[in-house]
Each structure stands twice: as C-alpha cells, then as structure tokens.
C-alpha atoms as one frame of an Amber mdcrd trajectory, in Angstrom:
protein
  17.268  25.072  14.284  17.368  28.710  13.154  19.999  30.972  14.737  19.430
  34.711  15.280  22.324  37.083  14.763  23.370  38.802  18.053  24.314  42.427
  18.526  27.480  41.423  20.352  29.323  38.268  21.251  31.751  37.326  23.995
  35.037  35.700  23.197  35.417  32.843  25.712  39.218  32.908  25.350  39.966
  36.593  25.934  36.775  37.695  27.704  36.248  40.610  25.307  32.945  41.737
  23.926  32.586  42.759  20.296  29.653  44.538  18.658  28.094  43.025  15.589
  27.127  45.380  12.803  23.693  44.818  11.416  22.441  45.745   7.981  19.173
  46.844   9.496  20.517  50.175  10.898  20.389  51.668  14.404  16.780  50.649
  14.989  17.751  47.023  14.779  20.646  47.511  17.203  18.230  48.357  20.012
  17.091  44.718  20.327  19.365  42.113  21.880  19.100  38.444  20.944  21.312
  35.629  22.099  22.517  32.799  19.928  21.202  29.494  21.203  23.706  26.722
  21.784  24.301  24.912  18.476  23.971  21.124  18.408  27.053  19.029  18.978
  28.632  17.962  15.727  30.620  14.696  15.706  34.281  15.578  15.866  33.701
  19.076  17.297  32.745  20.548  20.673  30.790  23.510  22.067  32.223  25.693
  24.793  30.059  26.369  27.801  30.256  29.105  30.412  33.530  29.011  32.333
  35.387  26.970  29.718  38.166  28.094  27.466  39.553  26.761  24.263  42.431
  24.337  25.070  45.776  25.513  23.822  48.342  23.545  21.944  50.590  23.117
  24.985  47.809  22.106  27.381  48.083  18.481  28.522  45.159  16.361  27.380
  43.532  14.007  29.795  45.207  15.162  33.016  42.876  15.225  35.953  41.991
  18.815  36.815  43.811  20.241  33.798  42.234  22.579  31.277  41.882  19.829
  28.736  40.152  17.494  31.151  37.869  20.250  32.438  36.771  21.084  28.937
  36.160  17.454  28.054  39.248  17.014  25.892  40.305  13.706  27.325  42.633
  11.757  25.108  40.801   8.416  25.136  37.394   9.999  24.414  36.413  10.078
  20.746  34.423  12.873  19.176  31.160  10.926  19.569  29.838   9.482  22.786
  30.062   5.662  22.870  26.303   5.435  23.430  25.666   7.541  20.340  28.046
   5.399  18.318  26.193   2.297  19.473  22.883   3.829  18.431  24.204   4.628
  14.967  25.631   1.170  14.421  22.449  -0.337  15.817  20.272   1.585  13.390
  22.467   0.644  10.457  22.563  -3.004  11.506  18.811  -3.237  12.053  18.057
  -1.750   8.652  20.600  -4.023   7.006  19.120  -7.125   8.631  15.629  -6.144
   7.503  16.682  -5.456   3.905  18.796  -8.616   3.705  15.974 -10.767   5.021
  13.324  -9.204   2.809  15.303  -9.306  -0.447  17.764 -12.201  -0.098  16.810
 -14.755   2.541  13.136 -14.612   1.600  13.778 -15.046  -2.132  13.437 -18.885
  -2.102   9.978 -18.463  -0.584   9.064 -15.989  -3.320  10.296 -18.367  -6.031
   8.355 -21.352  -4.701   5.242 -19.261  -4.075   5.186 -18.082  -7.664   5.740
 -21.597  -8.968   2.778 -22.825  -6.948   0.578 -19.965  -8.132   1.092 -20.729
 -11.834   1.051 -24.531 -11.500  -2.641 -25.319 -11.739  -1.845 -29.017 -12.434
  -0.480 -29.646  -8.921  -2.509 -31.812  -6.567  -0.981 -30.222  -3.465  -1.834
 -26.569  -2.913   0.817 -26.002  -0.189  -1.444 -23.991   2.047   0.768 -24.591
   5.106   4.487 -23.951   5.637   5.204 -27.608   6.416   4.471 -28.992   2.946
   6.056 -25.964   1.270   9.347 -26.285   3.158   9.501 -30.043   2.462   9.188
 -29.599  -1.315  11.582 -26.652  -1.307  14.146 -28.880   0.385  13.563 -31.629
  -2.205  14.063 -29.233  -5.125  17.224 -27.810  -3.550  18.605 -31.301  -2.933
  17.970 -32.359  -6.542  19.016 -29.188  -8.419  21.378 -27.407  -6.062  21.160
 -24.427  -3.768  20.930 -21.850  -6.549  17.669 -23.346  -7.836  15.661 -21.331
  -5.321  17.723 -18.142  -5.706  17.168 -17.870  -9.444  15.983 -14.549 -10.778
  17.134 -12.583  -7.739  19.144 -10.128  -9.856  16.101  -9.465 -12.031  14.000
  -8.603  -8.976  16.576  -5.966  -8.019  16.431  -4.597 -11.563  12.647  -4.353
 -11.391  12.909  -2.524  -8.051  15.380  -0.100  -9.597  13.175   0.528 -12.642
  10.185   1.091 -10.372  12.019   3.624  -8.210  13.471   5.386 -11.238  10.132
   5.617 -13.045   8.436   6.926  -9.922  11.104   9.586  -9.446  10.995  10.739
 -13.063   7.198  10.939 -13.214   7.014  12.817  -9.923   9.523  15.379 -11.244
   7.785  16.031 -14.562   4.173  15.693 -13.433   2.201  17.250 -10.566   1.725
  13.802  -9.021   3.245  13.873  -5.507   5.763  11.202  -4.610   5.240  11.719
  -0.879   2.150  12.832   0.953   2.485  15.806   3.331   1.391  15.563   6.937
  -1.843  17.377   6.110  -2.917  16.034   2.737  -6.001  16.649   0.654  -8.059
  14.129  -1.280  -6.654  15.504  -4.531  -3.103  14.899  -3.347  -4.029  11.389
  -2.211  -5.597  10.573  -5.581  -2.519  11.856  -7.408  -0.221   9.907  -5.121
  -2.107   6.637  -5.697  -2.242   7.328  -9.421   1.535   7.683  -9.420   1.871
   4.259  -7.778  -0.366   2.710 -10.418   1.440   4.350 -13.345   4.787   3.235
 -11.924   3.613  -0.384 -11.843   2.385  -0.078 -15.429   5.757   1.217 -16.623
   7.575  -1.653 -14.910   5.091  -4.306 -16.129   7.119  -5.666 -19.105  10.195
  -6.075 -16.942   8.166  -7.598 -14.124   6.866 -10.242 -16.557  10.434 -11.033
 -17.642  11.531 -11.279 -14.009   8.598 -13.591 -13.270   9.757 -15.960 -15.990
  13.293 -16.040 -14.582  12.081 -16.828 -11.067   9.740 -19.711 -11.965  11.597
 -21.373 -14.849  13.224 -24.656 -13.910  16.997 -24.861 -13.613  16.951 -28.042
 -15.698  16.045 -26.178 -18.902  17.996 -23.012 -18.104  21.033 -22.321 -20.295
  23.629 -20.598 -18.103  25.970 -19.963 -21.033  23.471 -17.730 -22.847  21.934
 -16.051 -19.805  23.162 -12.647 -18.677  22.623 -10.139 -15.939  20.509  -7.815
 -18.094  18.297 -10.489 -19.636  15.383  -9.066 -17.698  15.763  -5.686 -19.418
  16.217  -7.269 -22.857  13.242  -9.599 -22.503  11.096  -6.798 -21.127  11.844
  -4.542 -24.088  11.280  -7.484 -26.446   7.804  -8.082 -25.063   7.007  -4.380
 -24.990   8.008  -3.837 -28.629   6.688  -7.194 -29.872   9.964  -8.273 -31.476
  12.311 -11.205 -30.984  11.449 -14.887 -30.837   7.802 -15.634 -31.543   5.691
 -16.681 -28.588   2.594 -18.806 -28.472  -0.661 -17.418 -29.799  -1.976 -17.666
 -26.234   0.346 -14.833 -25.136  -1.819 -12.020 -23.861  -1.012  -8.451 -24.919
   0.287  -6.140 -22.221  -2.740  -3.908 -22.676  -4.957  -6.595 -21.107  -2.710
  -6.632 -18.014  -2.507  -2.888 -17.400  -5.646  -2.515 -15.298  -5.044  -5.585
 -13.048  -1.425  -4.535 -12.526  -2.295  -0.956 -11.587  -5.139  -2.158  -9.350
  -2.858  -4.591  -7.515  -0.138  -1.976  -6.999  -2.546   0.699  -5.708  -4.391
  -1.657  -3.373  -1.201  -3.158  -1.989   0.300   0.244  -1.259  -2.916   1.592
   0.273  -3.464  -1.437   2.509   0.164  -1.653   3.637   0.375   2.081   4.407
  -2.939   2.079   6.283  -2.039  -0.922   8.416   1.371   0.578   9.141  -0.150
   3.844  10.361  -2.712   2.028  12.506  -0.029  -0.208  14.036   2.147   2.797
  14.896  -0.857   4.584  16.402  -1.674   1.616  18.643   1.976   1.328  19.637
   2.220   4.985  20.650  -1.089   4.896  22.469  -0.210   1.746  24.379   3.112
   3.049  25.676   3.093   3.988  29.337   6.018   6.355  28.937   7.155   8.620
  26.167   9.441   7.116  23.539  13.114   8.004  23.781  14.419   9.008  20.308
  17.988   8.163  21.346  17.010   4.589  22.180  17.319   2.345  19.092  14.545
   0.115  20.419  12.155   3.085  20.276  13.627   4.736  17.192  13.760   1.832
  14.717  11.802  -1.249  15.737   8.277   0.213  15.917   8.470   1.391  12.292
  10.042  -1.866  11.101   7.428  -3.940  12.901   4.612  -1.769  11.531   6.000
  -2.067   7.987   6.262  -5.836   8.421   2.637  -6.032   9.567   1.445  -3.805
   6.720   3.157  -5.880   4.042   1.854  -9.099   5.590  -1.774  -7.953   5.643
  -1.553  -6.565   2.098  -0.023  -9.742   0.656  -2.561 -11.965   2.424  -5.566
  -9.946   1.264  -4.314  -9.580  -2.318  -3.018 -13.141  -2.717  -5.908 -14.195
  -5.043  -5.387 -11.133  -7.240  -1.645 -11.845  -7.414  -2.292 -15.475  -8.378
  -4.460 -14.465 -11.336  -2.018 -11.744 -12.391   0.932 -14.153 -12.400  -0.945
 -16.724 -14.457  -1.925 -14.153 -17.054   1.608 -12.709 -17.207   3.151 -16.152
 -17.775   0.604 -17.471 -20.261   1.979 -18.145 -23.741   5.661 -17.632 -22.804
   6.608 -21.329 -23.235   7.937 -21.485 -19.674   8.781 -24.829 -18.052   8.539
 -24.947 -14.272   9.299 -27.454 -11.530   6.498 -29.708 -10.372   5.527 -28.459
  -6.957   4.190 -31.857  -5.878   7.733 -32.938  -5.050  10.394 -35.231  -6.478
   9.529 -38.398  -8.361  11.844 -41.323  -8.963  12.809 -42.125 -12.528  14.620
 -45.440 -12.474  17.414 -45.368  -9.934  17.990 -41.642 -10.191  15.934 -39.074
  -8.323  14.964 -36.341 -10.766  12.498 -33.508 -10.310   9.531 -33.545 -12.605
   9.061 -30.500 -14.834   6.023 -29.417 -16.804   5.086 -26.572 -19.151   2.685
 -23.761 -18.374  -0.038 -24.012 -21.014  -2.968 -22.103 -19.590  -5.608 -20.683
 -21.936  -7.288 -17.754 -20.219  -8.983 -15.087 -22.300  -8.649 -12.298 -19.758
  -8.611 -11.301 -16.126 -12.274 -11.948 -15.340 -12.252 -15.276 -17.166  -9.144
 -16.310 -15.210 -10.828 -15.576 -11.875 -13.942 -17.477 -12.942 -11.940 -20.499
 -14.162  -9.908 -20.736 -10.944 -13.022 -20.563  -8.784 -14.934 -23.163 -10.815
 -12.136 -25.692 -11.487  -9.907 -25.367  -8.409 -12.218 -23.908  -5.802 -11.524
 -21.047  -3.455  -8.325 -22.737  -2.271  -6.982 -22.469  -5.817  -6.480 -18.743
  -5.287  -4.161 -19.511  -2.371  -1.758 -21.965  -3.957   1.641 -21.501  -2.319
   0.246 -19.638   0.678   2.494 -21.727   2.926   5.554 -20.192   1.256   4.207
 -16.713   2.009   3.679 -17.673   5.654   7.234 -19.036   5.804   8.612 -15.830
   4.270   7.015 -13.528   6.837   7.701 -15.892   9.716  11.394 -15.856   8.813
  11.422 -12.076   8.499   9.614 -11.592  11.797  11.856 -14.083  13.615  15.022
 -12.319  12.472  13.652  -8.923  13.476  12.784 -10.302  16.915  16.254 -11.853
  17.229  17.902  -8.559  16.241  15.773  -6.706  18.800  16.729  -9.153  21.561
  20.413  -8.920  20.674  20.297  -5.117  20.637  18.560  -5.043  24.010  21.306
  -7.213  25.489  23.967  -4.928  24.005  22.252  -1.846  25.443  21.979  -3.450
  28.871  25.638  -4.432  28.757  26.652  -0.963  27.620  24.536   0.675  30.320
  25.985  -1.573  33.000  29.542  -0.809  32.027
C-alpha cells in the first residue's frame, strides 16, 4: 500500500497539529491528503480516533482503564489468536505436503523405478495391491532402509535443478516465472528454460536413479557417501572413472527425451492446476476468505496434487523408456520385483542385473511395445497409484483436522 505525505498531522497524545514541509513548494501545499491507516504489524498497534498512547504508569488490563480501552490488555499477545492459528496452519499444511511428497512417498518411487527397468519380471504391478505386497516382502527381507535408499541423492538433484534454473534465468533472457499477462515468446522461453534445466541435471539424475534402484544386498555402505551422486554424475559427464559396459549410451542420446519429458510434465501439471483452480473458484457459492486457511492453502495444494497426478499418468510410458536408457550399461543389480523366493531354509530376495541392449529412444519404445505389449510401458503403475493415494489421504486428513481446530477455536 502506498502512503501519501500529508500537509499536516495530528498528534493523538497532545492534540496539536503540525504542518509538514513539502519539497514541492507552495503550490503543493494547497492540496490536502490524508494518510490511510497502515496495516497492523505483529507486535505493534495503530491508534484510532479517541485513543491515546498508554503511558508507563497506566495500568494494563484494568477494565475501563486507558490501557484496556486502547487494547493493551496484559494477556493479549501482539497477534490475534485466530491469526496465529492461521499462520501455524499454513506452515503445518505445507510441511505435511512436502514431507509426504519427498519422504513418505519415496518407497513408492523406489519400487516404481525398479519395476520400470525390470523387463524380466512376470508381474507388471499395475495395481496397488500387488505393489504393496512385494514392497512389504522386500522390507521384511532387507530392512526398512531398503525402500528409502537414494533419498539424499533425490534432494541433491532437486537442489541442482533449482540452482541451474536460477543461474540460467539470471544470465539469460529466459523468464523463470511467467507474468499474469504473458506472450507466446515468454511462454516459449519459459518452457525452454525448463528443458535446459533438466538437461543440466541429467548426469546427476542418472546417478540418483542408480542409487534408488540398486539392491541393498550388493551395496557397500562403507564406501558410499552423501555426495556420491555428485561424484558419479561428474564421472559420467566427463567420461572418466571406472569403465562401464559398451552398452552404456552417451548422454547426448538422452538429451532430447529428457528435455521433452521435463517440458511436457511441467506444461501438463501447470495446465491442470490452473483448470482445477478455475473450476474451484467458479463452483464456490460464496467468495473465498483469504484469512481462512481452508480457502487460502488447500485449493492450491489440491490443484497441484491433481496436476502432478495427471502429468505422471500421461507421461508414464515416456518415463519408463527414459529410465531404461539411463540405466543401460551401468552394471546395476536390482531386486526382483516378482517377490521373495526361498533358497533352502532361508528367505532371500532374488536379485538380477540390468542388461538391456537398446540402441536409442525410438528403438526402446518399439521393443517395449513388441515384446511386452502396451502394459509394458506401465510397469510399476500400482506404486504410482499408491504414492498419490497416500499423498491425497494425508492432505484430506490435514484438512479435516484443521477444520476441527477452526471450529473449536471459533466456538471458544
């Protein structure tokens, strides 16, 4: 809010009026403007007409006293309890969403990727029931951390992606955010930035993919570190380090599919999110209250959830092919996604190497369609359904809990 400078102001304590000198000269003094009431700042107060600033000796909180009349009651904090509840509610809702999306859903991401690259498996895990059963078997055989492997590397990839996007938007004319009224040129530059960001993060994404799908049985915890994702990504980018198989595809053959997947996923998710918010606002019978956390936070979170869901479902075949090409030739050993087999008297999970031999992106799509059928593109789809069902259930539970808290606070 912009504040105009007045020609005079009234002191609420002494009742005196003082002129304000203006640099514009006498002509400017002929116009009188009043300062609008500034917004309340937490920890401060604004005097209204008929109030005076409480003095040091004034009793606070006495009924009818100057302090009580001005709102300086001792038990009242600087922020209204309802406003405090709204702030904590917004922070808690965002925290629940981030925790669910990046931590609780990580086992579903791990198992989904293992299913996508395991073309030997007889079970495609198209439903959540078979996926959850095998995930439980792997966890029971290898421990809880077997499905949380590679979580630190996913955070590193997110950080590299955000950093690369910020740097490129600063040193190039490509816009990081679209204005409210955008042009087609700005939209093309914005989508190009998303594609270039995915290309920059590609080597590290491949290293993170290996960490998430590799079996815990062959993992050496003594030699693994927190920054292995960065080291392995630079190794693959520069072509140094331990030699890989001759079937390892160069990163140049993955640039176009990676950029295409990133641009399409962002475009679909953003479009669905805008459409969902538009339907929500149009379907409301009354205007949304910005001070109500249910109106301020949940519509955007629900729209973002729907956008990500639609984008991941539509691009699942493209992601399957991209993961297979990224993992080819890396000598990675994964868990068998058909379940646990018995070896003697000891239950041990079966592991197998990834030894695909695709020549490129188009050949990979053709081979999957001919050898595995259309369902081969959707291996591990049940894990994706479980991931979004868990996220949606926790958002609904948080919304119900917040509604109960608001009703309790309003009743008291």
